[in-house]
Coordinates of C-alpha atoms in Angstrom, one line a residue:
M26 CA -12.7 -3.9 -13.7
R27 CA -14.7 -6.5 -11.8
T28 CA -16.2 -9.6 -13.3
Q29 CA -19.7 -10.9 -12.7
R30 CA -18.3 -13.5 -10.4
D31 CA -16.5 -10.7 -8.5
V32 CA -19.7 -8.8 -8.2
E33 CA -21.6 -11.8 -7.0
A34 CA -19.0 -12.4 -4.2
L35 CA -19.3 -8.7 -3.2
L36 CA -23.0 -8.9 -3.0
D37 CA -22.6 -11.7 -0.4
E38 CA -20.4 -9.4 1.6
L39 CA -23.4 -7.1 2.1
N40 CA -24.6 -9.4 4.8
H41 CA -21.7 -8.1 6.9
C42 CA -21.2 -4.6 5.7
I43 CA -22.7 -1.8 3.6
A44 CA -21.8 -1.4 -0.1
D45 CA -20.0 1.9 0.5
D46 CA -17.4 0.0 2.5
L47 CA -16.7 -2.2 -0.6
E48 CA -16.3 0.7 -3.1
D49 CA -12.8 1.6 -4.4
Q50 CA -11.1 3.5 -7.2
D51 CA -12.5 1.1 -9.8
L52 CA -15.8 0.1 -8.2
D53 CA -19.0 2.0 -7.3
F54 CA -22.6 0.9 -6.3
K55 CA -25.6 3.1 -7.2
Q56 CA -29.2 2.8 -6.4
W57 CA -31.5 3.0 -9.4
D58 CA -33.7 6.1 -9.4
T59 CA -37.2 4.8 -9.8
S60 CA -38.9 8.2 -9.6
S61 CA -37.5 9.5 -12.9
R62 CA -36.1 7.6 -15.9
D63 CA -34.4 10.7 -17.2
K64 CA -32.5 11.3 -13.9
A65 CA -31.6 7.6 -13.8
V66 CA -30.1 7.7 -17.3
Q67 CA -28.3 11.0 -16.5
K68 CA -26.7 9.3 -13.5
V69 CA -25.5 6.5 -15.8
V70 CA -23.9 9.1 -18.1
Q71 CA -22.3 10.9 -15.2
M72 CA -20.8 7.7 -13.8
A73 CA -19.4 6.7 -17.2
V74 CA -17.6 10.0 -17.5
C75 CA -16.3 9.8 -13.9
M76 CA -15.0 6.2 -14.3
T77 CA -13.3 6.7 -17.7
N78 CA -11.5 9.8 -16.5
G79 CA -10.4 7.9 -13.4
G80 CA -8.8 5.0 -15.3
G81 CA -11.8 2.8 -15.9
G82 CA -13.9 0.7 -13.6
T83 CA -17.2 -1.0 -12.7
V84 CA -20.5 0.5 -11.6
V85 CA -23.2 -1.8 -10.2
F86 CA -26.7 -0.2 -10.6
G87 CA -29.5 -1.4 -8.4
V88 CA -27.7 -1.5 -5.0
A89 CA -28.2 1.0 -2.2
D90 CA -24.8 1.8 -0.8
K91 CA -25.8 2.7 2.8
A92 CA -28.1 -0.3 3.6
K93 CA -26.8 -3.4 5.4
G94 CA -27.9 -6.9 4.4
R95 CA -28.4 -8.2 0.9
E96 CA -32.2 -8.1 1.2
S97 CA -32.2 -4.5 2.1
A98 CA -29.4 -3.3 -0.2
V99 CA -30.1 -5.1 -3.4
L100 CA -33.1 -3.4 -4.8
G101 CA -32.5 -4.1 -8.5
V102 CA -33.2 -2.3 -11.8
S103 CA -36.6 -2.6 -13.6
P104 CA -36.7 -5.2 -16.3
E105 CA -38.1 -2.4 -18.6
I106 CA -34.8 -0.6 -18.7
D107 CA -33.1 -1.5 -22.0
V108 CA -29.3 -1.7 -21.9
N109 CA -29.1 -0.8 -25.5
L110 CA -30.9 2.5 -24.7
L111 CA -28.4 3.1 -21.9
K112 CA -25.4 2.4 -24.2
R113 CA -26.7 4.8 -26.8
A114 CA -27.4 7.5 -24.2
V115 CA -23.9 7.3 -22.9
Y116 CA -22.4 7.5 -26.4
D117 CA -24.6 10.4 -27.5
Q118 CA -24.2 12.5 -24.3
T119 CA -20.4 12.3 -23.9
D120 CA -17.5 14.0 -25.5
P121 CA -15.2 12.3 -26.6
H122 CA -17.7 9.5 -26.9
I123 CA -17.7 6.7 -24.3
M124 CA -18.8 3.2 -25.2
P125 CA -19.4 1.2 -21.9
V126 CA -20.3 -2.5 -21.8
F127 CA -23.5 -3.5 -19.8
E128 CA -24.0 -6.9 -18.2
E129 CA -27.1 -8.2 -16.5
L130 CA -26.8 -10.1 -13.2
H131 CA -29.8 -12.0 -12.0
V132 CA -30.4 -11.9 -8.2
P133 CA -33.1 -13.2 -5.9
E134 CA -33.7 -9.8 -4.3
G135 CA -35.6 -6.8 -5.5
T136 CA -36.5 -6.7 -9.1
G137 CA -34.4 -9.8 -9.7
R138 CA -31.9 -7.9 -11.9
V139 CA -28.9 -5.6 -11.3
L140 CA -26.9 -3.9 -14.1
I141 CA -23.1 -3.9 -14.3
M142 CA -21.6 -1.1 -16.3
Q143 CA -17.9 -1.8 -17.4
V144 CA -16.2 1.4 -18.3
H145 CA -12.8 1.2 -20.1
P146 CA -10.1 3.9 -19.4
G147 CA -10.1 6.7 -21.9
M148 CA -7.9 9.6 -22.9
P149 CA -9.2 12.2 -20.4
P150 CA -10.6 14.6 -19.9
H151 CA -14.0 13.3 -21.0
T152 CA -17.1 15.4 -20.3
D153 CA -20.8 15.4 -21.1
T154 CA -22.0 17.3 -24.2
K155 CA -22.5 20.4 -22.0
G156 CA -18.9 20.5 -20.9
G157 CA -19.4 19.2 -17.4
G158 CA -17.5 16.3 -16.0
T159 CA -16.0 14.5 -13.0
V160 CA -13.1 12.2 -12.3
R161 CA -12.8 9.2 -10.0
V162 CA -10.5 9.9 -7.1
G163 CA -10.6 7.1 -4.5
K164 CA -14.3 6.4 -3.8
D165 CA -15.5 9.8 -5.0
C166 CA -16.3 11.5 -8.2
Q167 CA -14.6 15.0 -8.1
P168 CA -15.4 17.9 -10.4
L169 CA -13.1 18.5 -13.3
T170 CA -11.7 21.8 -12.1
G171 CA -8.8 23.6 -13.7
T172 CA -6.4 22.0 -11.2
M173 CA -7.9 18.6 -11.8
R174 CA -7.6 19.0 -15.6
R175 CA -3.9 19.9 -15.1
K176 CA -3.4 16.9 -12.9
I177 CA -4.9 14.7 -15.6
G178 CA -2.6 16.3 -18.2
V179 CA 0.3 15.3 -16.0
E180 CA -1.0 11.7 -15.6
T181 CA -1.4 11.2 -19.3
G182 CA 2.0 12.7 -20.2
E183 CA 0.4 15.5 -22.2
T184 CA 2.2 18.1 -20.1
D185 CA 5.5 16.4 -19.5
Y186 CA 7.7 19.3 -18.4
T187 CA 10.9 17.2 -18.8
A188 CA 10.1 16.5 -22.5
E189 CA 10.0 20.1 -23.5
A190 CA 12.9 21.2 -25.8
I191 CA 15.3 23.9 -24.6
G192 CA 17.2 24.5 -27.9
R193 CA 19.6 22.9 -30.3
V194 CA 22.1 20.3 -29.0
D195 CA 24.9 22.2 -27.2
E196 CA 27.6 20.0 -25.5
S197 CA 28.7 22.9 -23.4
L198 CA 25.5 22.5 -21.4
L199 CA 26.6 19.1 -20.2
S200 CA 28.8 18.3 -17.2
P201 CA 31.5 15.6 -17.9
V202 CA 31.4 14.8 -14.2
A203 CA 27.7 14.3 -14.2
M204 CA 27.9 12.1 -17.3
E205 CA 30.6 10.0 -15.6
A206 CA 28.4 9.7 -12.4
L207 CA 25.5 8.7 -14.6
R208 CA 27.5 5.9 -16.1
T209 CA 28.9 4.8 -12.7
L210 CA 25.4 4.5 -11.2
A211 CA 24.1 2.7 -14.3
Q212 CA 27.0 0.2 -14.2
R213 CA 26.3 -0.6 -10.6
E214 CA 22.8 -1.5 -11.6
R215 CA 24.1 -3.6 -14.6
A216 CA 22.9 -1.4 -17.4
P217 CA 23.9 -2.7 -20.9
E218 CA 27.6 -2.0 -21.4
E219 CA 27.0 -1.3 -25.1
L220 CA 24.8 1.5 -24.1
L221 CA 27.1 3.1 -21.6
R222 CA 30.2 3.0 -24.0
R223 CA 28.5 5.4 -26.4
P224 CA 29.7 9.1 -26.5
D225 CA 27.8 11.5 -24.4
I226 CA 25.5 13.0 -27.1
E227 CA 24.9 9.6 -28.7
L228 CA 24.0 8.2 -25.3
L229 CA 21.5 10.9 -24.5
D230 CA 20.1 10.5 -28.0
T231 CA 19.7 6.8 -27.5
L232 CA 17.9 7.5 -24.2
G233 CA 15.4 9.6 -26.1
L234 CA 16.5 12.9 -24.5
I235 CA 17.4 14.5 -27.8
R236 CA 14.5 15.0 -30.2
N237 CA 14.7 16.4 -33.7
G238 CA 18.1 17.9 -32.9
Q239 CA 16.7 19.6 -29.8
M240 CA 17.9 19.0 -26.3
T241 CA 15.2 18.3 -23.7
R242 CA 15.0 19.4 -20.0
A243 CA 15.3 15.7 -19.1
A244 CA 18.8 15.7 -20.7
I245 CA 19.8 18.7 -18.5
L246 CA 18.4 17.0 -15.4
L247 CA 20.5 14.0 -16.0
A248 CA 23.7 15.6 -17.2
G249 CA 23.5 19.3 -17.2
T250 CA 25.9 21.8 -15.6
E251 CA 24.8 23.9 -12.7
A252 CA 24.4 26.9 -14.9
A253 CA 22.3 25.0 -17.4
L254 CA 20.1 23.6 -14.6
R255 CA 19.6 27.1 -13.2
E256 CA 18.6 28.5 -16.6
H257 CA 16.5 25.7 -18.0
V258 CA 15.2 23.8 -15.0
P259 CA 14.9 26.4 -12.2
G260 CA 12.6 24.2 -10.1
H261 CA 15.4 21.6 -9.6
L262 CA 17.4 21.8 -6.4
W263 CA 17.9 20.0 -3.2
T264 CA 18.6 20.6 0.5
F265 CA 20.2 18.4 3.1
L266 CA 19.6 19.2 6.8
Q267 CA 21.1 17.2 9.7
M268 CA 18.5 18.1 12.3
Q269 CA 19.6 18.2 16.0
S270 CA 16.0 18.9 17.0
D271 CA 12.7 19.9 15.3
T272 CA 14.0 23.5 15.0
V273 CA 17.8 23.3 15.1
Y274 CA 20.1 21.9 12.5
G275 CA 23.8 21.2 12.4
V276 CA 25.0 20.3 8.9
R277 CA 23.3 22.0 6.0
E278 CA 23.9 21.8 2.3
D279 CA 21.9 23.4 -0.6
R280 CA 22.8 22.6 -4.1
V281 CA 21.8 22.6 -7.8
S282 CA 23.3 19.6 -9.5
A283 CA 22.4 16.9 -12.0
I284 CA 20.4 14.0 -10.6
P285 CA 23.3 11.4 -10.5
L286 CA 25.6 13.9 -8.7
S287 CA 22.8 14.9 -6.4
V288 CA 22.2 11.3 -5.3
Q289 CA 25.9 10.6 -4.8
R290 CA 26.4 13.7 -2.8
I291 CA 23.4 13.1 -0.5
E292 CA 24.5 9.5 0.1
D293 CA 28.0 10.9 1.1
L294 CA 26.4 13.3 3.5
L295 CA 24.5 10.5 5.1
V296 CA 27.5 8.2 5.7
P297 CA 28.7 9.8 9.0
F298 CA 25.2 9.5 10.4
N299 CA 24.4 6.0 9.1
P300 CA 26.4 3.8 11.3
I301 CA 27.3 0.1 10.6
T302 CA 26.3 -2.8 12.7
T303 CA 28.5 -5.9 12.3
V304 CA 26.7 -9.3 12.7
E305 CA 28.7 -12.4 13.2
Q306 CA 27.3 -15.6 11.6
G307 CA 29.7 -18.5 11.9
M308 CA 33.0 -17.7 10.2
F309 CA 31.5 -14.6 8.5
H310 CA 31.0 -11.0 9.6
F311 CA 28.2 -9.1 7.8
E312 CA 27.9 -5.3 8.0
Y313 CA 24.5 -3.6 7.9
R314 CA 23.8 0.2 8.0
T315 CA 21.0 1.7 10.1
W316 CA 19.2 2.8 6.9
P317 CA 19.9 0.3 4.1
E318 CA 21.6 1.9 1.2
I319 CA 19.2 0.3 -1.3
A320 CA 16.2 1.8 0.5
V321 CA 17.8 5.3 0.7
R322 CA 18.8 5.1 -3.0
E323 CA 15.3 4.1 -4.1
A324 CA 13.7 6.9 -2.0
L325 CA 16.1 9.5 -3.5
M326 CA 15.5 8.4 -7.1
N327 CA 11.8 8.4 -6.5
A328 CA 12.0 12.0 -5.1
F329 CA 13.9 13.3 -8.0
C330 CA 11.9 11.4 -10.7
H331 CA 8.5 12.4 -9.4
L332 CA 9.4 16.0 -8.4
D333 CA 6.8 18.5 -9.7
L334 CA 9.3 20.9 -11.3
R335 CA 6.7 23.6 -11.8
I336 CA 6.3 24.1 -8.1
A337 CA 9.1 26.0 -6.4
G338 CA 10.8 24.0 -3.7
P339 CA 13.7 21.6 -3.3
V340 CA 13.9 17.8 -2.7
M341 CA 14.3 17.9 1.0
V342 CA 16.4 15.4 3.0
K343 CA 16.0 15.8 6.8
L344 CA 18.1 13.6 9.1
Y345 CA 16.7 13.6 12.6
P346 CA 18.2 11.8 15.6
Q347 CA 15.6 9.0 15.2
R348 CA 14.4 9.2 11.6
L349 CA 15.3 10.1 8.0
E350 CA 12.8 12.0 5.9
I351 CA 13.0 12.4 2.1
S352 CA 10.3 14.6 0.5
N353 CA 9.5 16.3 -2.8
N354 CA 6.8 18.6 -4.2
G355 CA 4.1 16.9 -6.2
G356 CA 1.3 14.8 -4.6
F357 CA 0.1 11.4 -5.6
I358 CA -1.3 11.0 -9.1
A359 CA -3.4 8.4 -11.1
G360 CA -5.3 7.2 -8.0
I361 CA -2.2 6.2 -6.0
R362 CA -2.8 6.6 -2.3
E363 CA -0.9 5.9 0.9
N364 CA -3.0 2.7 1.4
N365 CA -2.5 1.2 -2.1
I366 CA 0.9 2.4 -3.2
L367 CA 2.5 -1.1 -2.7
H368 CA 0.6 -2.7 -5.5
H369 CA -0.8 0.1 -7.6
Q370 CA 0.0 0.4 -11.3
P371 CA 3.0 2.8 -11.5
A372 CA 2.5 6.3 -12.8
A373 CA 5.2 8.8 -13.8
R374 CA 4.9 12.5 -13.4
N375 CA 7.8 13.1 -15.7
P376 CA 7.5 10.2 -18.3
L377 CA 10.5 11.1 -20.5
L378 CA 12.9 11.4 -17.5
V379 CA 11.6 8.1 -16.0
D380 CA 11.8 6.3 -19.4
A381 CA 15.5 7.3 -19.7
L382 CA 16.2 6.1 -16.1
V383 CA 14.4 2.9 -16.8
K384 CA 16.7 2.2 -19.8
L385 CA 19.7 2.8 -17.5
R386 CA 18.1 0.5 -14.8
L387 CA 18.2 3.3 -12.2
V388 CA 14.5 3.1 -11.7
N389 CA 11.9 0.4 -12.4
R390 CA 8.8 0.8 -14.5
T391 CA 6.9 -1.9 -12.6
N392 CA 6.7 -0.1 -9.2
L393 CA 9.4 -2.2 -7.7
G394 CA 11.1 0.8 -6.1
V395 CA 8.5 1.0 -3.3
S396 CA 8.7 -2.7 -2.7
R397 CA 12.5 -2.6 -2.6
M398 CA 12.3 0.1 0.1
Y399 CA 9.9 -2.0 2.1
S400 CA 11.9 -5.2 1.6
A401 CA 15.2 -3.7 2.5
M402 CA 13.9 -2.5 5.9
L403 CA 11.7 -5.5 6.7
M404 CA 14.2 -8.2 6.1
E405 CA 16.4 -6.7 8.7
G406 CA 13.6 -6.8 11.2
K407 CA 13.0 -3.0 11.0
E408 CA 9.8 -1.0 10.4
P409 CA 8.8 -0.4 6.8
P410 CA 9.0 3.2 5.5
V411 CA 6.1 5.4 6.1
I412 CA 4.9 7.1 2.9
R413 CA 2.7 10.1 3.4
E414 CA 1.0 12.7 1.2
I415 CA 1.2 16.1 2.9
G416 CA -0.6 18.7 0.9
D417 CA 1.0 18.7 -2.5
S418 CA 4.1 16.9 -1.4
I419 CA 5.2 13.3 -0.7
A420 CA 7.4 12.3 2.2
V421 CA 9.1 9.0 2.8
I422 CA 10.1 8.4 6.4
F423 CA 12.5 5.8 7.7
H424 CA 12.5 5.3 11.4
Q425 CA 15.8 4.4 13.1
R426 CA 15.8 0.8 14.4
Q427 CA 18.5 -1.8 15.3
I428 CA 18.9 -4.8 13.0
N429 CA 17.3 -8.1 14.2
A430 CA 20.1 -10.4 13.4
V431 CA 18.1 -13.6 14.1
F432 CA 15.4 -12.5 11.7
R433 CA 17.9 -11.4 9.1
Q434 CA 19.6 -14.8 9.2
F435 CA 16.1 -16.5 9.0
V436 CA 15.4 -14.6 5.8
A437 CA 18.7 -15.5 4.3
E438 CA 18.3 -19.2 5.1
E439 CA 14.8 -19.2 3.6
S440 CA 16.2 -17.6 0.4
Q441 CA 19.0 -20.1 0.2
S442 CA 16.4 -22.9 0.4
G443 CA 14.5 -21.4 -2.5
R444 CA 11.8 -19.8 -0.3
S445 CA 12.4 -16.1 -0.9
L446 CA 10.1 -14.0 1.3
G447 CA 8.1 -11.3 -0.5
V448 CA 7.1 -8.0 0.9
D449 CA 3.6 -9.2 1.9
Q450 CA 5.1 -12.2 3.8
L451 CA 7.7 -10.0 5.5
L452 CA 5.0 -7.5 6.6
L453 CA 2.8 -10.2 8.1
L454 CA 5.7 -12.0 9.9
Q455 CA 7.0 -8.7 11.4
Y456 CA 3.5 -7.8 12.6
L457 CA 3.1 -11.2 14.3
L458 CA 6.4 -10.9 16.0
Q459 CA 5.0 -7.9 17.7
H460 CA 1.4 -9.1 18.2
A461 CA 0.1 -12.5 19.3
E462 CA -2.4 -12.7 16.5
M463 CA -4.2 -10.8 13.7
D464 CA -7.5 -11.1 11.8
T465 CA -7.8 -11.2 8.1
A466 CA -8.9 -7.6 7.8
T467 CA -5.8 -6.4 9.7
A468 CA -3.6 -8.5 7.4
A469 CA -5.3 -7.2 4.3
G470 CA -4.7 -3.6 5.5
L471 CA -1.0 -4.3 6.1
C472 CA -0.5 -5.8 2.7
Q473 CA -2.8 -3.3 0.9
R474 CA -4.7 -6.2 -0.7
S475 CA -8.3 -7.5 -0.7
E476 CA -9.3 -9.9 2.0
A477 CA -9.8 -12.7 -0.6
E478 CA -6.2 -12.2 -1.8
T479 CA -4.9 -12.0 1.8
R480 CA -6.7 -15.3 2.8
E481 CA -5.0 -17.1 -0.1
L482 CA -1.6 -15.6 0.9
L483 CA -2.1 -16.6 4.6
A484 CA -3.2 -20.1 3.5
R485 CA 0.1 -20.5 1.5
M486 CA 2.1 -19.2 4.5
E487 CA 0.3 -21.8 6.7
Q488 CA 1.4 -24.6 4.3
Q489 CA 5.0 -23.3 4.5
G490 CA 4.9 -23.5 8.3
Y491 CA 5.0 -19.8 9.0
V492 CA 1.6 -19.2 10.5
E493 CA -1.4 -21.2 11.9
H494 CA -5.0 -20.2 12.1
G495 CA -7.8 -20.6 14.6
G496 CA -11.5 -19.8 14.7
S497 CA -13.6 -19.8 11.6
G498 CA -15.5 -17.4 9.3
R499 CA -15.2 -13.8 10.3
G500 CA -13.9 -14.9 13.7
A501 CA -10.8 -16.5 12.1
Y502 CA -7.4 -15.3 13.4
W503 CA -3.8 -16.0 12.5
S504 CA -0.7 -16.4 14.7
L505 CA 2.9 -17.4 14.2
Y506 CA 3.6 -21.1 14.1
P507 CA 4.9 -22.0 17.5
A508 CA 8.2 -23.5 16.3
L509 CA 8.9 -20.4 14.2
Y510 CA 8.2 -18.1 17.1
T511 CA 10.6 -20.1 19.3
R512 CA 13.2 -19.9 16.6
L513 CA 12.9 -16.1 16.1
V514 CA 12.2 -15.1 19.7
A515 CA 13.7 -17.0 22.6
D516 CA 11.6 -15.5 25.4
G517 CA 9.8 -18.7 26.5
N518 CA 6.4 -17.2 25.8
T519 CA 5.4 -19.4 22.9
D520 CA 2.5 -21.1 24.7
K521 CA 1.4 -18.0 26.5
R522 CA 0.8 -16.2 23.2
R523 CA -1.5 -18.9 21.8
R524 CA -5.2 -18.7 22.1
I525 CA -6.8 -21.9 23.5
D526 CA -9.1 -23.9 21.2
W527 CA -12.8 -23.1 21.8
E528 CA -13.8 -26.5 23.3
A529 CA -10.5 -26.8 25.2
A530 CA -11.2 -23.3 26.7
K531 CA -14.6 -24.4 27.9
T532 CA -13.1 -27.4 29.6
R533 CA -10.4 -25.4 31.3
V534 CA -12.7 -22.7 32.5
L535 CA -15.2 -25.3 33.8
S536 CA -12.5 -27.1 35.6
V537 CA -11.3 -23.9 37.4
L538 CA -14.8 -22.9 38.3
K539 CA -15.5 -26.4 39.9
D540 CA -12.2 -26.2 41.7
R541 CA -12.9 -22.8 43.2
A542 CA -16.4 -23.9 44.2
Q543 CA -15.1 -26.9 46.1
R544 CA -12.6 -24.7 48.0
G545 CA -15.3 -22.0 48.7
E546 CA -13.4 -19.3 46.7
E547 CA -14.8 -16.5 44.5
G548 CA -15.7 -17.4 40.9
L549 CA -14.0 -16.0 37.8
Q550 CA -14.2 -12.5 36.3
N551 CA -14.3 -11.8 32.6
A552 CA -10.7 -10.4 32.8
E553 CA -9.4 -13.6 34.4
I554 CA -11.0 -15.8 31.7
R555 CA -9.5 -13.5 29.1
H556 CA -6.1 -14.0 30.6
M557 CA -6.5 -17.8 30.6
T558 CA -7.8 -18.1 27.0
R559 CA -6.5 -15.0 25.2
Y560 CA -10.0 -14.2 24.0
T561 CA -11.6 -10.8 23.7
R562 CA -14.2 -9.6 26.2
N563 CA -17.0 -10.3 23.8
Q564 CA -15.6 -13.8 23.0
V565 CA -15.5 -14.6 26.7
G566 CA -19.1 -13.5 27.0
Q567 CA -20.1 -15.8 24.2
L568 CA -18.0 -18.7 25.7
M569 CA -19.7 -18.3 29.1
Q570 CA -23.2 -18.1 27.5
E571 CA -22.5 -21.4 25.8
L572 CA -21.2 -23.0 29.1
T573 CA -24.3 -21.7 30.9
S574 CA -26.6 -23.2 28.3
E575 CA -24.8 -26.5 27.9
T576 CA -24.3 -27.3 31.6
G577 CA -27.1 -25.4 33.4
Q578 CA -24.8 -25.1 36.3
V579 CA -22.8 -22.0 35.5
E580 CA -24.2 -18.7 36.8
Q581 CA -23.2 -15.1 36.5
K582 CA -23.6 -13.0 39.7
G583 CA -23.2 -9.2 39.9
R584 CA -23.1 -6.6 37.1
G585 CA -20.4 -4.8 35.1
A586 CA -16.7 -5.3 35.5
G587 CA -17.2 -6.7 39.1
S588 CA -19.4 -9.6 38.0
R589 CA -18.2 -13.2 38.4
Y590 CA -19.1 -16.6 37.0
Y591 CA -19.7 -19.4 39.5
W592 CA -20.2 -23.2 39.4
I593 CA -23.4 -24.2 41.0
P594 CA -23.2 -27.8 42.2
P595 CA -26.3 -30.0 41.4
A596 CA -28.9 -30.3 44.2
S597 CA -28.4 -33.5 46.2

């Protein structure tokens, strides 16, 4: 939820954008209905239901979400509206009852007062007293349809398919090979030895997979035989395809096996197609696979953990000549989206299964799996994985790229010096290796963070000597620190990539214009000035307007792309 200070900062942003652009999963702006108090109160009730079902959030009343500029957008709420009345209306008209917190924020515009409603997350579904309701999904309030109610049941763990009992404990349903594979994977991740030494049934019981003497589907998923899986978890299977083109495949394998055996077998199938590159660094030789093993392992564990077992269809692993795709049925839940998955609070589709794997350290409850995938690729100078929601399925795509040995060594040296690079820093550095500069909005999109958080991150990176900034305000931009670019890319283009300082750019352009005038040559076109300064077309236009105003001796002749700027010598 957003604090009053957060809301004040957001209202200032209205001078540059509309309120709708600022809205998010946990934030909405609403104009107060001055024509009908009943309708206005009803809107408050509806937004309380929507927000609590969507995980809680903040609603700011008294702001038009399509108007630009504070003066036009901030209309306010009448001082006659009593917040206690609103609180009572929400409580009385919701089921189960919702108790929001209202705060007043005094502003110079409109009525001088906006209302902030803070809605805590509830145990959905909540509705109004007539049975109607919505749920916050992204920036929208969507109806609580049957499908949506089922999705909420998944998100809250009320319909955990893996927690359902299948019958009394029967050791014949367990595969000794699967149990051994489970222990081997867990040992590799340094799970507690005391836990792993326990007998099979005791181990599953300790993991919470046996309840009241009943074996759960999660136990079968982790250690069941093929026959047990086919009988009790028919939605669990996987397919591996080594694709020679988009329609033709070579190697294919379809199998029903416990999760540890599935992960091991798929990794084995990938080995012949995941070549090793050897990098020599001094006396040592380091080996790196095209697709880092840790990234592949995390993607596979995520696919099996978050598979919607009620939907028929396998975990699909497709290996193309230039990419690897790992997909599973079951779309995003709990407000997770493609553009916020890096830092979103984790949510489990199959809580009991995930909880057991957390205890074995095979998955992480704090959403580190996605970060590990990103980090493993980025630190080798490769593109991060692409995570896409396609209908009701999720696909993780790794593109084939060669390792950047220089960048990998840089990351290792920084780590040895106590400056470990996080995913955000790696994303920004990789972008700047490919682009001369970026603005704060672009950086925020890459990191999936707010612009305020991103500015702080970039400021720290500047202090560390990774980046430098130019411009100011909304015209600020960031580029790699020249010494770092020279260290990472020996192409001699360090100076060519840098944008010239504004005043220095004026001096240089003026000098060239004077020189051309003295030699009787044509003046400069916008494109030529862009090449000299590395400014955009609009920035060059502003630069030349200032030069014209300041000197009175720069003149633009012609129109469109063919126009030129000339130096006009003073009259003698």
